């Protein structure tokens, strides 16, 4: 099974909906990761602000940070090897890595609420 780790820059939240404006790219990535996790895929996201030890422990990410600095984040690792630096994976890349259809990564979840007023 494919294992993906995404090492984010320091973020106040991974969804992109905090702060003065919404970051659509962070929202897209958060949605794709949520849907992949829901399907049971091995995908993990680390935030430099809250989990700096993970960045030190991973030799590949640590090397990138020493060579290029924090502007090189995000870094995506697929099965232990760097797949992307400085930009988040596209939904097409997530699709290829995990063998799912691209449209499965952007589906809006239908939420239903049934109220019986009897």
Coordinates of N, CA and C in Angstrom, one line a residue:
X1 N 0.8 -1.2 0.0 CA 0.0 0.0 0.0 C 0.9 1.2 0.0
X2 N 0.5 2.2 -0.8 CA 1.2 3.5 -0.9 C 1.1 4.3 0.4
X3 N 2.2 4.9 0.8 CA 2.3 5.7 2.0 C 2.7 7.1 1.6
X4 N 1.8 8.1 1.9 CA 2.1 9.5 1.6 C 2.2 10.3 2.8
X5 N 3.2 11.1 2.9 CA 3.4 12.1 4.0 C 3.6 13.5 3.4
X6 N 2.8 14.4 3.9 CA 2.9 15.8 3.5 C 3.4 16.7 4.6
X7 N 4.5 17.3 4.4 CA 5.1 18.2 5.4 C 4.8 19.6 5.1
X8 N 3.8 20.2 5.8 CA 3.3 21.6 5.6 C 4.2 22.6 6.2
X9 N 4.2 23.8 5.6 CA 4.8 25.0 6.3 C 4.1 25.2 7.6
X10 N 4.5 26.1 8.4 CA 3.8 26.5 9.6 C 2.5 27.1 9.3
X11 N 1.4 26.4 9.7 CA 0.0 26.9 9.4 C -0.8 27.0 10.7
X12 N -1.7 27.9 10.7 CA -2.5 28.0 11.9 C -3.6 26.9 11.9
X13 N -4.0 26.5 10.6 CA -4.9 25.3 10.5 C -4.6 24.8 9.1
X14 N -4.8 23.5 8.9 CA -4.6 22.8 7.6 C -5.7 23.0 6.6
X15 N -6.8 23.5 7.0 CA -7.9 23.6 6.1 C -8.0 24.8 5.2
X16 N -7.3 25.9 5.6 CA -7.3 27.1 4.8 C -8.4 28.0 5.1
X17 N -9.3 27.6 6.0 CA -10.5 28.5 6.3 C -10.3 29.4 7.5
X18 N -9.1 29.5 8.0 CA -8.9 30.4 9.2 C -8.2 31.6 8.7
X19 N -8.1 32.6 9.5 CA -7.5 33.9 9.1 C -8.4 34.8 8.3
X20 N -7.9 35.8 7.7 CA -8.7 36.8 7.0 C -9.3 36.4 5.7
X21 N -8.7 35.4 5.1 CA -9.3 34.9 3.8 C -9.1 33.4 3.6
X22 N -9.9 32.8 2.8 CA -9.8 31.4 2.6 C -8.8 31.1 1.5
X23 N -7.9 30.1 1.8 CA -7.0 29.7 0.8 C -7.6 28.4 0.0
X24 N -8.0 28.6 -1.2 CA -8.7 27.5 -1.9 C -7.7 26.3 -2.1
X25 N -6.4 26.5 -2.2 CA -5.5 25.4 -2.4 C -5.4 24.5 -1.2
X26 N -5.4 25.2 0.0 CA -5.4 24.4 1.3 C -6.7 23.7 1.5
X27 N -7.8 24.3 1.1 CA -9.1 23.7 1.2 C -9.1 22.5 0.3
X28 N -8.6 22.6 -0.9 CA -8.6 21.4 -1.9 C -7.8 20.3 -1.3
X29 N -6.6 20.6 -0.8 CA -5.8 19.5 -0.3 C -6.4 18.9 0.9
X30 N -6.9 19.7 1.8 CA -7.6 19.2 3.0 C -8.7 18.2 2.7
X31 N -9.5 18.6 1.7 CA -10.6 17.8 1.2 C -10.1 16.5 0.6
X32 N -9.1 16.5 -0.2 CA -8.6 15.3 -0.8 C -8.0 14.4 0.2
X33 N -7.3 14.9 1.2 CA -6.7 14.1 2.2 C -7.8 13.5 3.1
X34 N -8.8 14.3 3.5 CA -9.9 13.8 4.2 C -10.6 12.6 3.5
X35 N -10.9 12.7 2.2 CA -11.5 11.7 1.5 C -10.7 10.4 1.4
X36 N -9.3 10.6 1.2 CA -8.4 9.5 1.1 C -8.3 8.8 2.4
X37 N -8.3 9.5 3.5 CA -8.2 8.9 4.9 C -9.5 8.1 5.1
X38 N -10.6 8.7 4.7 CA -11.9 8.1 4.9 C -12.0 6.7 4.2
X39 N -11.3 6.6 3.1 CA -11.2 5.4 2.3 C -10.2 4.4 2.8
X40 N -9.5 4.8 3.9 CA -8.5 3.9 4.5 C -7.1 4.0 4.0
X41 N -6.8 5.0 3.2 CA -5.4 5.1 2.6 C -4.5 5.7 3.7
X42 N -3.2 5.4 3.5 CA -2.2 5.8 4.4 C -1.6 7.1 4.0
X43 N -2.2 8.2 4.5 CA -1.8 9.5 4.1 C -1.8 10.3 5.4
X44 N -0.6 11.0 5.7 CA -0.4 11.8 6.9 C 0.1 13.2 6.6
X45 N -0.4 14.1 7.3 CA 0.0 15.5 7.1 C 0.7 16.0 8.4
X46 N 1.8 16.7 8.3 CA 2.5 17.3 9.4 C 2.6 18.8 9.3
X47 N 2.4 19.5 10.4 CA 2.5 21.0 10.3 C 3.8 21.4 11.1
X48 N 4.6 22.2 10.4 CA 5.8 22.7 11.0 C 5.6 23.4 12.4
X49 N 4.5 24.1 12.5 CA 4.2 24.9 13.7 C 3.9 24.0 14.9
X50 N 3.3 22.8 14.7 CA 2.9 22.0 15.8 C 3.6 20.7 15.9
X51 N 4.3 20.3 14.9 CA 5.1 19.0 14.9 C 6.5 19.1 14.3
X52 N 7.3 20.1 14.9 CA 8.6 20.3 14.3 C 9.5 19.1 14.4
X53 N 9.3 18.2 15.4 CA 10.1 17.0 15.5 C 10.0 16.1 14.3
X54 N 8.8 16.0 13.7 CA 8.6 15.2 12.5 C 9.5 15.6 11.3
X55 N 9.8 16.9 11.2 CA 10.6 17.5 10.2 C 12.1 17.2 10.4
X56 N 12.5 17.1 11.7 CA 13.8 16.8 12.0 C 14.1 15.3 11.9
X57 N 13.1 14.5 12.2 CA 13.2 13.0 12.2 C 13.3 12.5 10.7
X58 N 12.6 13.1 9.8 CA 12.6 12.7 8.4 C 13.9 13.2 7.7
X59 N 14.8 12.3 7.4 CA 16.1 12.8 6.9 C 15.9 13.5 5.5
X60 N 15.0 13.1 4.7 CA 14.8 13.8 3.4 C 14.3 15.2 3.6
X61 N 13.3 15.3 4.5 CA 12.7 16.7 4.7 C 13.7 17.6 5.4
X62 N 14.4 17.0 6.3 CA 15.5 17.7 7.1 C 16.5 18.2 6.1
X63 N 16.9 17.4 5.1 CA 17.9 17.8 4.1 C 17.4 19.0 3.3
X64 N 16.1 18.9 2.8 CA 15.5 19.9 2.0 C 15.5 21.2 2.8
X65 N 15.1 21.2 4.1 CA 15.1 22.4 4.9 C 16.4 23.0 5.1
X66 N 17.5 22.2 5.3 CA 18.8 22.7 5.4 C 19.3 23.3 4.1
X67 N 19.0 22.7 3.0 CA 19.5 23.2 1.7 C 18.7 24.4 1.2
X68 N 17.4 24.3 1.4 CA 16.5 25.3 0.7 C 15.7 26.2 1.7
X69 N 15.7 25.9 2.9 CA 15.0 26.7 3.9 C 13.5 26.3 3.9
X70 N 12.7 27.0 4.8 CA 11.3 26.7 5.0 C 10.4 27.1 3.8
X71 N 11.0 27.9 2.9 CA 10.2 28.2 1.7 C 10.0 27.0 0.7
X72 N 10.8 25.9 1.0 CA 10.7 24.7 0.2 C 9.5 23.9 0.6
X73 N 8.8 24.2 1.7 CA 7.6 23.5 2.1 C 6.4 24.0 1.3
X74 N 5.5 23.1 1.0 CA 5.3 21.8 1.5 C 6.2 20.8 0.7
X75 N 6.5 19.7 1.4 CA 7.3 18.6 0.8 C 6.4 17.4 0.9
X76 N 6.2 16.7 -0.2 CA 5.4 15.5 -0.2 C 6.4 14.3 -0.4
X77 N 6.2 13.3 0.5 CA 7.0 12.0 0.4 C 6.1 10.9 0.0
X78 N 6.4 10.1 -1.0 CA 5.6 9.0 -1.4 C 6.5 7.8 -1.2
X79 N 6.1 6.8 -0.4 CA 6.9 5.6 -0.1 C 8.3 5.9 0.2
X80 N 8.6 6.9 1.0 CA 9.9 7.3 1.5 C 10.7 8.1 0.6
X81 N 10.2 8.5 -0.6 CA 11.0 9.3 -1.5 C 10.3 10.6 -1.8
X82 N 11.0 11.7 -1.9 CA 10.5 13.0 -2.2 C 9.8 12.9 -3.6
X83 N 8.5 13.4 -3.6 CA 7.7 13.4 -4.8 C 7.5 14.8 -5.3
X84 N 7.4 15.8 -4.3 CA 7.1 17.2 -4.7 C 7.7 18.1 -3.6
X85 N 8.2 19.2 -4.1 CA 8.8 20.2 -3.2 C 8.1 21.6 -3.6
X86 N 7.8 22.4 -2.6 CA 7.3 23.8 -2.8 C 5.9 23.9 -3.3
X87 N 5.2 22.8 -3.6 CA 3.9 22.9 -4.1 C 3.1 21.6 -3.7
X88 N 1.8 21.8 -3.4 CA 1.0 20.6 -3.0 C 0.7 19.7 -4.2
X89 N 0.5 18.4 -3.9 CA 0.2 17.5 -5.0 C -1.2 17.9 -5.6
X90 N -1.3 17.7 -6.9 CA -2.6 17.9 -7.5 C -3.5 16.7 -7.2
X91 N -4.8 16.9 -7.5 CA -5.7 15.7 -7.3 C -5.4 14.6 -8.3
X92 N -4.9 15.0 -9.4 CA -4.4 13.9 -10.4 C -3.3 13.1 -9.8
X93 N -2.3 13.8 -9.1 CA -1.2 13.1 -8.5 C -1.7 12.2 -7.4
X94 N -2.6 12.7 -6.5 CA -3.2 11.9 -5.5 C -3.9 10.6 -6.1
X95 N -4.6 10.9 -7.2 CA -5.3 9.8 -7.9 C -4.3 8.7 -8.4
X96 N -3.2 9.1 -9.0 CA -2.2 8.2 -9.5 C -1.6 7.4 -8.3
X97 N -1.2 8.1 -7.3 CA -0.5 7.5 -6.1 C -1.4 6.4 -5.5
X98 N -2.7 6.7 -5.4 CA -3.6 5.8 -4.6 C -4.5 4.9 -5.5
X99 N -4.5 5.2 -6.8 CA -5.3 4.4 -7.7 C -6.8 4.6 -7.5
X100 N -7.2 5.9 -7.3 CA -8.6 6.2 -7.2 C -8.9 7.2 -8.4
X101 N -10.2 7.3 -8.7 CA -10.6 8.3 -9.7 C -10.5 9.7 -9.2
X102 N -10.1 10.6 -10.1 CA -9.8 12.0 -9.7 C -11.1 12.6 -9.1
X103 N -12.3 12.3 -9.7 CA -13.5 12.9 -9.2 C -13.9 12.5 -7.8
X104 N -13.3 11.4 -7.3 CA -13.6 10.9 -5.9 C -12.9 11.8 -4.9
X105 N -12.0 12.7 -5.3 CA -11.2 13.5 -4.4 C -11.8 14.9 -4.3
X106 N -12.8 15.2 -5.0 CA -13.4 16.5 -4.9 C -14.9 16.5 -4.7
X107 N -15.4 15.3 -4.5 CA -16.9 15.2 -4.4 C -17.4 15.9 -3.1
X108 N -18.4 16.6 -3.3 CA -19.0 17.3 -2.2 C -19.8 16.2 -1.4
X109 N -19.6 16.2 -0.1 CA -20.3 15.2 0.7 C -21.7 15.7 0.9
X110 N -22.6 14.8 0.7 CA -24.0 15.1 0.9 C -24.3 14.8 2.4
X111 N -24.9 15.8 3.0 CA -25.2 15.7 4.4 C -26.7 15.8 4.5
X112 N -27.3 14.8 5.1 CA -28.8 14.8 5.2 C -29.2 14.8 6.6
X113 N -30.3 15.5 6.8 CA -30.9 15.5 8.2 C -32.4 15.3 8.0
X114 N -32.8 14.3 8.6 CA -34.2 13.9 8.6 C -34.9 14.3 9.9
X115 N -35.9 15.1 9.8 CA -36.6 15.6 11.0 C -38.1 15.1 10.9
X116 N -38.4 14.4 11.9 CA -39.8 13.9 12.0 C -40.6 14.8 12.9
X117 N -41.5 15.6 12.4 CA -42.3 16.6 13.1 C -43.6 16.0 13.7
X118 N -43.8 14.7 13.6 CA -45.0 14.1 14.2 C -45.0 14.1 15.7

